[in-house]
């Protein structure tokens, strides 16, 4: 039943910030998934002692791709696959399955927060035994293999029934179908004070969780409604759909509009949250109040002692370079380690594995801890609920307290989408070349104190990564520029702005950052080079 099929390479199977991301139509080309998977199997080498997880966020084409992956794993001699029932598993739940069961890695089929459907995106994330996505040294090898692929192996059988829990065999490989929700729920119960949160809801606390028709619906209903007692219907868009019901499952002020409108209306519940397509991103809102992910990371870190799993102390904390410096002030005050890494969760993995950090986060609505090796959307929501239950304070009060204690980093991100890749690459190259000449110059009253590419030297494996360009000003304000590594076509320029204030705590971020935005646009010549007068997406 094992067949070897000839194939020819595609030249574009390079993994980005988080796995392979492609238009569904690209991924649906003949042998596209097969080439990519065979290249991974070839890179790993010995497979007969390996067990992998397989699952995904349920998006369009996952059902077909999963069957291909299963049949190819069997034909390549993989020992065993652990598969989420019906092919579903959230990214954080997948990381937990790998870690808890000491698997050798896994494949989560998701393009994360990118839209799904025939005209949307498809993706594959590949994790190793750490439960986190493989480092660039491995993705580079896989990419080389995709360029030389000549054949792949597949077990020629009927599709596997993924609805039935339990064990099956395929071409000599063991398959175990697991409930994707229960192990994750058990882990959350071990971390947080479910009793206290339950009492909060029993006293009438209200919440809205928007699962955005993506994978977290079943997790959220089970945890928030069934176990913690949030009112039925608190979780909306709770049924995962292949095209996410047309939603763009990215939990931010732009794409989670329905939730944002509710939270800023007079009917707002006490608490609002949303997760992305594969459940690793989160957005936190209070009544008429939005918490930036950078602030959220700082606030969670400062409140670690309120959470049962962390109350005895935490190692350090890390953020991506583009994320605001708010958490750095907490790390300093609490005298814990503090690390800045390139954008992408995989850079946190070594720091967690070596017990240098417990918490980490990114401005892109990602927050997490060393309980797994991916960011974790529901974990962040439960953390906030636990703080609210323990302090009796609202989201707004908790955040205000934080700003009063530490000052506030006004922070926003401006995305310029759909750029010609040549134009975007040249903009970045020219800007990098111009950085050394900026030091000491003053723009709109902001004097540049330092301007350089961000370079990360991993303290664990010694690798060095360059990611983004950083301009620092004498008052602590910053501009960071980078090109996105998760898009499936064209280029996206991300511009991250930050200004630190100790006294003016309740200003409008857009107003506060207006001058710096102008500086950022001018220094990089964004309008003349791209034709864009303003950003397409502001978060
Ligand atoms: C984006 C975010 C980054 C995040 C990644 C995966 O990557 O900016 O923080 O880790 O998605 O969720 P980018 O498109 O910027 O490369
Ligand atoms: Zn995601």
Coordinates of C-alpha atoms and ligand atoms in Angstrom, one line a residue:
X1 CA 0.0 0.0 0.0
X2 CA 3.0 2.3 0.3
X3 CA 3.6 4.2 -2.9
X4 CA 6.5 6.4 -4.0
X5 CA 5.3 9.3 -6.2
X6 CA 7.5 11.5 -8.3
X7 CA 7.3 15.2 -7.9
X8 CA 9.0 18.5 -8.8
X9 CA 9.9 21.3 -6.4
X10 CA 8.0 24.5 -5.7
X11 CA 10.4 27.2 -5.0
X12 CA 8.4 29.1 -2.4
X13 CA 8.0 26.8 0.6
X14 CA 10.0 28.9 3.0
X15 CA 8.6 29.1 6.5
X16 CA 8.1 32.6 8.0
X17 CA 7.6 34.0 11.5
X18 CA 5.3 31.0 12.4
X19 CA 5.4 28.1 9.9
X20 CA 4.4 27.9 6.3
X21 CA 1.6 30.4 5.3
X22 CA 0.1 30.4 1.8
X23 CA -3.0 31.3 0.0
X24 CA -5.4 28.3 0.0
X25 CA -5.2 28.2 -3.7
X26 CA -1.4 27.9 -3.6
X27 CA -1.5 25.1 -1.0
X28 CA -4.1 23.2 -3.1
X29 CA -1.8 22.8 -6.1
X30 CA -0.9 19.2 -6.9
X31 CA 1.7 17.8 -4.4
X32 CA 2.2 21.2 -2.6
X33 CA 1.4 19.8 0.8
X34 CA 3.1 16.5 -0.1
X35 CA 6.4 18.2 -1.1
X36 CA 6.4 20.3 2.1
X37 CA 5.7 17.4 4.4
X38 CA 8.1 15.0 2.7
X39 CA 10.8 17.7 3.1
X40 CA 10.1 17.8 6.8
X41 CA 10.2 14.0 7.1
X42 CA 13.5 14.0 5.1
X43 CA 14.9 16.6 7.4
X44 CA 14.0 14.7 10.5
X45 CA 15.5 11.5 9.2
X46 CA 14.8 8.5 11.5
X47 CA 11.1 8.3 12.1
X48 CA 10.4 4.8 13.3
X49 CA 10.7 5.8 17.0
X50 CA 8.9 9.1 16.6
X51 CA 5.4 10.2 17.7
X52 CA 3.9 13.4 16.4
X53 CA 0.7 15.4 17.1
X54 CA -1.5 16.4 14.2
X55 CA -4.4 18.8 14.3
X56 CA -5.5 22.2 13.2
X57 CA -7.9 25.1 13.6
X58 CA -10.5 23.5 11.2
X59 CA -10.0 26.0 8.4
X60 CA -10.7 25.3 4.7
X61 CA -8.5 22.5 3.2
X62 CA -7.4 21.3 6.6
X63 CA -9.6 18.2 6.2
X64 CA -7.9 17.2 3.0
X65 CA -4.4 18.2 4.1
X66 CA -4.7 16.2 7.3
X67 CA -5.5 13.0 5.5
X68 CA -2.4 13.6 3.3
X69 CA -0.2 14.1 6.3
X70 CA -1.5 11.0 8.1
X71 CA -1.0 8.8 5.0
X72 CA 2.5 10.2 4.4
X73 CA 3.5 9.8 8.0
X74 CA 2.5 6.2 7.8
X75 CA 4.3 5.6 4.5
X76 CA 7.5 7.3 5.9
X77 CA 7.5 4.9 8.8
X78 CA 6.5 7.3 11.6
X79 CA 5.8 5.2 14.8
X80 CA 2.6 7.0 15.9
X81 CA 0.4 10.0 15.4
X82 CA -1.8 11.6 18.1
X83 CA -4.6 13.4 16.3
X84 CA -7.2 15.8 17.7
X85 CA -10.7 14.5 17.1
X86 CA -12.1 15.6 13.8
X87 CA -8.7 17.1 13.1
X88 CA -9.1 19.9 15.6
X89 CA -6.6 21.2 18.1
X90 CA -5.7 24.8 19.2
X91 CA -2.1 25.8 19.0
X92 CA -1.7 26.0 22.8
X93 CA -3.6 22.7 23.4
X94 CA -1.3 21.1 20.8
X95 CA 1.8 22.4 22.6
X96 CA 0.5 20.9 25.8
X97 CA -0.2 17.5 24.2
X98 CA 3.4 17.4 22.9
X99 CA 4.9 18.4 26.2
X100 CA 2.8 16.4 28.5
X101 CA 3.0 13.2 26.5
X102 CA 6.7 13.8 25.6
X103 CA 6.0 13.6 21.9
X104 CA 8.7 14.2 19.3
X105 CA 6.8 17.2 17.8
X106 CA 3.7 18.0 15.9
X107 CA 2.0 19.7 13.0
X108 CA -0.8 22.2 13.6
X109 CA -2.6 23.2 10.4
X110 CA -3.4 26.8 10.7
X111 CA -2.6 30.2 9.2
X112 CA -3.3 31.6 12.7
X113 CA -5.2 34.9 12.5
X114 CA -5.3 35.1 8.7
X115 CA -8.7 34.6 7.1
X116 CA -9.6 31.2 5.8
X117 CA -11.7 29.8 3.0
X118 CA -10.9 29.1 -0.7
X119 CA -9.7 32.7 -1.1
X120 CA -8.1 32.9 2.4
X121 CA -4.9 31.4 3.8
X122 CA -3.8 27.9 4.7
X123 CA -0.8 27.1 6.9
X124 CA 1.3 24.4 8.6
X125 CA 3.2 25.0 11.8
X126 CA 5.9 22.5 12.7
X127 CA 6.9 22.0 16.3
X128 CA 9.6 19.8 17.8
X129 CA 9.8 18.0 21.1
X130 CA 10.0 21.3 23.0
X131 CA 6.3 21.9 22.1
X132 CA 7.4 25.1 20.3
X133 CA 8.0 25.8 16.7
X134 CA 11.4 24.7 15.3
X135 CA 14.2 27.3 15.1
X136 CA 15.3 29.0 11.9
X137 CA 18.3 26.5 11.6
X138 CA 15.7 23.8 11.1
X139 CA 13.3 25.8 8.9
X140 CA 16.3 26.7 6.7
X141 CA 17.2 23.0 6.2
X142 CA 13.6 22.1 5.4
X143 CA 13.5 24.9 2.8
X144 CA 16.6 23.6 1.2
X145 CA 15.0 20.1 1.0
X146 CA 11.8 21.6 -0.6
X147 CA 14.0 22.9 -3.4
X148 CA 15.4 19.5 -4.2
X149 CA 12.4 17.2 -3.6
X150 CA 12.0 14.5 -6.2
X151 CA 9.6 12.1 -4.7
X152 CA 7.3 11.5 -1.7
X153 CA 5.9 8.4 0.0
X154 CA 2.2 7.9 0.8
X155 CA 0.1 5.1 2.1
X156 CA -2.6 4.5 -0.6
X157 CA -5.7 3.9 1.4
X158 CA -9.2 5.3 2.1
X159 CA -9.4 8.3 4.4
X160 CA -9.1 7.8 8.1
X161 CA -12.2 8.3 10.3
X162 CA -11.1 11.1 12.6
X163 CA -14.4 11.3 14.5
X164 CA -13.8 8.1 16.6
X165 CA -11.8 8.5 19.8
X166 CA -9.2 5.8 20.4
X167 CA -6.6 3.8 18.5
X168 CA -6.4 2.6 14.9
X169 CA -3.6 1.3 12.6
X170 CA -2.5 2.6 9.2
X171 CA 0.2 1.0 7.1
X172 CA 1.9 -0.2 10.3
X173 CA 1.6 3.2 12.0
X174 CA -0.4 3.6 15.2
X175 CA -3.0 6.3 15.3
X176 CA -4.6 7.7 18.5
X177 CA -7.5 10.1 18.2
X178 CA -7.8 12.3 21.3
X179 CA -10.3 14.8 22.7
X180 CA -8.5 18.1 22.0
X181 CA -10.2 20.0 24.8
X182 CA -10.0 18.0 28.0
X183 CA -6.2 17.9 28.5
X184 CA -6.0 21.6 28.0
X185 CA -8.9 22.3 30.4
X186 CA -7.1 20.1 33.1
X187 CA -4.0 22.2 32.6
X188 CA -5.9 25.5 33.1
X189 CA -7.5 24.2 36.3
X190 CA -4.0 23.4 37.6
X191 CA -2.8 27.0 36.9
X192 CA -5.7 29.2 38.0
X193 CA -8.0 29.6 40.9
X194 CA -11.2 28.3 39.3
X195 CA -13.1 28.5 42.6
X196 CA -12.4 32.2 42.9
X197 CA -13.4 32.9 39.3
X198 CA -16.5 30.8 39.7
X199 CA -17.5 32.9 42.7
X200 CA -17.0 36.0 40.6
X201 CA -19.5 34.8 38.0
X202 CA -21.9 33.6 40.7
X203 CA -21.9 37.2 42.0
X204 CA -23.2 38.4 38.6
X205 CA -20.0 39.3 36.8
X206 CA -20.6 39.4 33.0
X207 CA -18.4 38.6 30.1
X208 CA -18.4 38.2 26.3
X209 CA -15.8 35.9 24.7
X210 CA -15.7 36.1 20.9
X211 CA -14.3 32.9 19.5
X212 CA -14.5 34.4 16.0
X213 CA -15.9 31.1 14.5
X214 CA -12.5 29.6 15.1
X215 CA -11.0 26.8 17.1
X216 CA -11.3 28.2 20.7
X217 CA -15.2 28.0 20.7
X218 CA -15.4 24.5 22.2
X219 CA -12.6 25.3 24.7
X220 CA -14.2 28.6 25.8
X221 CA -17.7 27.1 26.2
X222 CA -16.4 24.3 28.3
X223 CA -14.2 26.6 30.5
X224 CA -16.1 29.9 30.8
X225 CA -19.7 28.7 30.6
X226 CA -19.7 25.1 31.8
X227 CA -17.0 25.1 34.5
X228 CA -16.8 28.7 35.6
X229 CA -20.5 29.6 35.3
X230 CA -20.5 32.5 32.9
X231 CA -24.0 32.9 31.6
X232 CA -24.9 30.7 28.6
X233 CA -24.3 32.7 25.5
X234 CA -21.3 34.5 27.0
X235 CA -19.2 32.8 24.3
X236 CA -20.2 34.0 20.9
X237 CA -19.2 32.8 17.4
X238 CA -18.4 29.5 19.2
X239 CA -18.7 27.0 16.4
X240 CA -15.5 26.6 14.4
X241 CA -16.3 27.1 10.6
X242 CA -13.9 26.4 7.7
X243 CA -14.1 30.0 6.5
X244 CA -14.6 31.5 10.0
X245 CA -18.0 32.7 8.8
X246 CA -16.2 35.3 6.7
X247 CA -14.5 36.8 9.8
X248 CA -10.9 37.8 9.9
X249 CA -10.1 35.9 13.1
X250 CA -7.5 38.3 14.4
X251 CA -8.5 39.6 17.9
X252 CA -7.8 43.3 17.6
X253 CA -9.7 46.6 17.5
X254 CA -10.1 46.4 13.8
X255 CA -11.2 42.8 13.1
X256 CA -13.0 42.0 16.3
X257 CA -15.3 44.9 15.6
X258 CA -18.5 43.3 16.9
X259 CA -16.9 42.7 20.3
X260 CA -15.3 46.1 20.4
X261 CA -18.6 47.8 19.5
X262 CA -20.3 46.0 22.3
X263 CA -17.6 46.7 24.9
X264 CA -17.7 50.4 24.0
X265 CA -21.5 50.6 24.2
X266 CA -23.7 51.3 27.2
X267 CA -24.6 47.6 27.3
X268 CA -21.1 46.5 27.8
X269 CA -20.5 43.5 30.0
X270 CA -17.8 43.7 32.7
X271 CA -15.2 41.9 30.6
X272 CA -14.6 41.2 27.0
X273 CA -12.1 39.0 25.2
X274 CA -11.4 37.4 21.9
X275 CA -9.0 34.8 20.5
X276 CA -7.6 34.2 17.0
X277 CA -8.0 31.4 14.5
X278 CA -5.9 28.8 16.3
X279 CA -6.3 30.1 19.8
X280 CA -3.0 31.5 20.7
X281 CA -3.8 35.3 20.5
X282 CA -5.9 37.2 22.9
X283 CA -7.5 40.7 23.2
X284 CA -8.6 42.0 26.6
X285 CA -11.3 44.7 27.1
X286 CA -13.1 46.2 30.0
X287 CA -16.2 48.3 30.0
X288 CA -15.3 51.0 27.4
X289 CA -11.7 50.2 27.9
X290 CA -9.0 48.4 25.8
X291 CA -5.8 47.0 27.2
X292 CA -2.9 47.0 24.8
X293 CA -1.2 43.6 24.7
X294 CA 2.1 45.3 25.8
X295 CA 0.3 46.6 28.9
X296 CA -1.4 43.3 29.5
X297 CA 2.0 41.5 29.6
X298 CA 3.3 44.0 32.1
X299 CA 0.2 43.8 34.3
X300 CA 0.1 40.0 34.3
X301 CA 3.8 39.9 35.2
X302 CA 3.3 42.4 38.0
X303 CA 0.4 40.3 39.4
X304 CA 2.0 36.8 39.2
X305 CA 1.5 36.3 43.0
X306 CA -2.3 36.2 42.6
X307 CA -2.2 33.1 40.5
X308 CA -1.8 29.7 42.3
X309 CA 0.7 28.3 39.8
X310 CA 3.0 31.3 40.0
X311 CA 2.5 32.5 43.5
X312 CA 5.8 31.1 44.7
X313 CA 7.8 33.2 42.3
X314 CA 8.6 33.5 38.6
X315 CA 11.8 33.4 36.6
X316 CA 12.2 36.3 34.2
X317 CA 10.1 37.8 31.5
X318 CA 10.7 38.4 27.8
X319 CA 9.1 40.4 25.1
X320 CA 9.7 40.9 21.4
X321 CA 11.7 43.9 20.5
X322 CA 8.7 45.6 18.9
X323 CA 6.6 45.2 22.0
X324 CA 6.5 48.2 24.3
X325 CA 9.0 48.5 27.2
X326 CA 6.2 48.5 29.8
X327 CA 7.1 45.0 31.1
X328 CA 10.8 46.0 31.4
X329 CA 9.9 48.4 34.2
X330 CA 8.1 45.6 36.0
X331 CA 11.0 43.3 35.6
X332 CA 13.3 46.0 37.0
X333 CA 11.1 46.7 39.9
X334 CA 10.7 43.0 40.7
X335 CA 14.3 42.3 40.1
X336 CA 13.7 39.4 37.6
X337 CA 15.5 38.6 34.4
X338 CA 14.4 40.6 31.3
X339 CA 14.9 39.6 27.7
X340 CA 14.2 41.2 24.3
X341 CA 13.9 38.8 21.4
X342 CA 13.1 39.0 17.7
X343 CA 9.4 38.8 16.6
X344 CA 8.1 35.2 16.7
X345 CA 7.2 33.0 19.6
X346 CA 9.9 30.5 18.7
X347 CA 12.5 32.9 20.1
X348 CA 11.1 32.5 23.6
X349 CA 11.4 28.7 23.6
X350 CA 15.1 28.5 24.6
X351 CA 14.5 31.1 27.4
X352 CA 11.7 29.0 28.8
X353 CA 13.5 25.7 28.5
X354 CA 16.5 27.1 30.3
X355 CA 14.3 28.5 33.1
X356 CA 15.4 32.1 32.3
X357 CA 11.8 33.2 31.9
X358 CA 8.3 32.3 33.0
X359 CA 6.2 34.9 31.1
X360 CA 6.6 36.3 27.7
X361 CA 4.6 38.3 25.2
X362 CA 4.3 40.2 22.0
X363 CA 2.5 43.4 21.0
X364 CA 0.6 41.3 18.5
X365 CA -1.9 40.1 21.0
X366 CA 0.2 37.2 22.2
X367 CA 0.8 36.4 25.9
X368 CA 1.9 33.2 27.5
X369 CA 4.0 31.4 30.1
X370 CA 6.3 28.4 30.4
X371 CA 3.3 26.1 31.0
X372 CA 3.6 25.4 27.2
X373 CA 5.8 26.7 24.4
X374 CA 3.3 28.7 22.4
X375 CA 1.3 31.8 23.3
X376 CA -2.0 31.0 24.8
X377 CA -5.2 33.0 24.3
X378 CA -7.5 31.4 26.9
X379 CA -4.6 31.3 29.4
X380 CA -4.4 35.2 29.2
X381 CA -8.2 35.5 29.6
X382 CA -8.2 33.3 32.6
X383 CA -5.2 35.2 34.1
X384 CA -7.2 38.5 33.8
X385 CA -10.3 36.9 35.3
X386 CA -8.2 35.5 38.2
X387 CA -6.7 39.0 38.9
X388 CA -10.2 40.5 38.8
X389 CA -11.5 37.8 41.1
X390 CA -8.6 38.2 43.5
X391 CA -8.6 42.0 43.6
X392 CA -12.3 42.8 43.1
X393 CA -11.2 45.5 40.7
X394 CA -12.3 46.2 37.1
X395 CA -10.1 45.9 34.0
X396 CA -9.8 49.7 33.9
X397 CA -9.0 50.0 37.6
X398 CA -6.3 47.3 37.4
X399 CA -4.7 49.1 34.4
X400 CA -4.9 52.5 35.9
X401 CA -3.3 51.2 39.1
X402 CA -0.5 49.9 36.9
X403 CA 0.1 53.1 35.1
X404 CA 0.1 55.0 38.4
X405 CA 2.7 52.7 39.7
X406 CA 4.9 52.4 36.6
X407 CA 3.9 55.2 34.2
X408 CA 2.4 54.5 30.8
X409 CA 3.9 53.5 27.5
X410 CA 1.6 54.9 24.9
X411 CA 1.9 52.4 22.1
X412 CA 0.4 51.7 18.7
X413 CA 1.2 49.7 15.6
X414 CA 0.7 50.9 12.1
X415 CA 0.6 48.3 9.2
X416 CA 1.1 49.3 5.6
X417 CA -0.3 46.3 3.7
X418 CA -0.1 44.9 0.2
X419 CA 3.2 46.6 -0.7
X420 CA 5.2 45.5 -3.6
X421 CA 8.0 43.3 -2.1
X422 CA 10.7 45.0 -4.0
X423 CA 9.6 48.4 -2.8
X424 CA 9.3 47.2 0.8
X425 CA 12.7 45.5 0.7
X426 CA 14.3 48.6 -0.7
X427 CA 12.7 50.8 1.8
X428 CA 14.1 48.7 4.6
X429 CA 17.5 48.4 3.1
X430 CA 17.8 52.2 2.5
X431 CA 16.5 52.9 5.9
X432 CA 19.1 50.6 7.5
X433 CA 21.8 52.3 5.5
X434 CA 20.6 55.7 6.7
X435 CA 20.4 54.8 10.4
X436 CA 24.0 55.7 11.4
X437 CA 23.5 59.2 10.1
X438 CA 20.4 59.8 12.3
X439 CA 22.0 59.8 15.8
X440 CA 21.9 63.2 17.4
X441 CA 19.4 64.6 14.9
X442 CA 16.1 66.1 16.1
X443 CA 12.7 65.6 14.4
X444 CA 9.5 67.2 15.6
X445 CA 11.3 67.9 18.9
X446 CA 12.4 64.2 19.3
X447 CA 16.2 63.7 19.3
X448 CA 17.6 60.4 18.2
X449 CA 19.7 58.8 20.8
X450 CA 20.4 55.5 19.0
X451 CA 19.4 54.0 15.7
X452 CA 20.4 50.5 14.7
X453 CA 19.0 47.1 13.5
X454 CA 17.8 44.9 16.3
X455 CA 20.2 42.0 16.7
X456 CA 19.5 39.1 19.1
X457 CA 22.2 36.8 20.4
X458 CA 20.4 33.8 21.8
X459 CA 22.1 33.1 25.2
X460 CA 21.3 29.4 25.0
X461 CA 22.2 28.3 21.5
X462 CA 24.5 31.2 20.5
X463 CA 22.6 31.9 17.3
X464 CA 22.3 35.5 16.1
X465 CA 19.2 37.0 14.5
X466 CA 18.6 40.4 12.9
X467 CA 15.0 41.5 13.0
X468 CA 13.7 45.0 12.4
X469 CA 15.2 48.5 12.7
X470 CA 15.0 50.4 16.0
X471 CA 15.2 54.2 16.4
X472 CA 15.4 55.4 20.0
X473 CA 14.9 58.9 21.2
X474 CA 16.3 60.8 24.2
X475 CA 13.0 60.8 26.0
X476 CA 12.6 57.0 25.8
X477 CA 10.3 57.1 22.8
X478 CA 10.9 54.5 20.1
X479 CA 10.1 53.7 16.5
X480 CA 10.5 50.1 15.3
X481 CA 10.2 49.1 11.6
X482 CA 9.9 45.5 10.4
X483 CA 8.5 43.6 7.5
X484 CA 5.9 41.0 8.4
X485 CA 6.9 37.4 8.0
X486 CA 3.4 35.9 8.1
X487 CA 1.8 37.2 5.0
X488 CA 0.9 35.0 2.0
X489 CA 1.3 37.7 -0.7
X490 CA 3.0 41.0 -1.1
X491 CA 4.7 42.7 1.8
X492 CA 3.5 44.4 5.0
X493 CA 5.5 47.1 6.6
X494 CA 4.9 47.3 10.4
X495 CA 5.7 50.5 12.2
X496 CA 5.6 50.3 16.0
X497 CA 5.5 53.5 18.0
X498 CA 6.0 54.1 21.7
X499 CA 6.1 57.1 24.0
X500 CA 6.6 56.9 27.8
X501 CA 4.6 59.2 30.1
X502 CA 4.7 59.4 33.9
X503 CA 2.1 62.0 34.5
X504 CA -0.3 62.2 31.5
X505 CA -1.9 58.8 32.0
X506 CA -5.3 59.2 30.2
X507 CA -4.5 60.8 26.9
X508 CA -5.7 59.5 23.5
X509 CA -2.8 57.3 22.2
X510 CA -3.3 58.4 18.6
X511 CA -2.9 62.1 19.7
X512 CA 0.0 61.3 21.9
X513 CA 1.8 59.5 19.1
X514 CA 0.9 61.8 16.3
X515 CA 4.2 63.6 16.2
X516 CA 6.2 60.4 16.3
X517 CA 4.1 58.9 13.6
X518 CA 5.0 61.9 11.4
X519 CA 8.7 61.4 12.2
X520 CA 8.4 57.6 11.4
X521 CA 6.7 58.3 8.1
X522 CA 9.2 60.9 7.1
X523 CA 12.4 59.1 8.1
X524 CA 11.4 55.9 6.2
X525 CA 9.9 58.0 3.3
X526 CA 6.8 55.8 3.5
X527 CA 4.4 57.9 1.4
X528 CA 6.8 58.7 -1.5
X529 CA 8.0 55.1 -1.7
X530 CA 4.7 53.3 -1.2
X531 CA 2.1 55.9 -2.3
X532 CA 0.3 55.3 1.0
X533 CA -0.8 58.4 2.9
X534 CA -1.7 56.4 6.0
X535 CA -1.6 52.9 7.4
X536 CA -4.1 50.3 6.4
X537 CA -4.5 48.7 9.8
X538 CA -3.9 50.5 13.1
X539 CA -3.8 48.5 16.4
Ligands
LIG1 C1 3.0 38.3 13.4 C2 3.2 39.1 14.7 C3 4.2 38.3 15.6 C4 3.6 36.9 15.8 C5 3.3 36.2 14.5 C6 2.6 34.9 14.7 O1 4.2 38.1 12.7 O2 3.7 40.4 14.4 O3 4.4 39.0 16.8 O4 4.5 36.1 16.5 O5 2.5 37.1 13.7 O6 1.4 35.1 15.4 P1 4.7 39.1 11.5 O7 3.6 39.1 10.5 O8 4.8 40.5 12.1 O9 6.0 38.5 11.1
LIG2 ZN1 -2.5 32.3 16.1

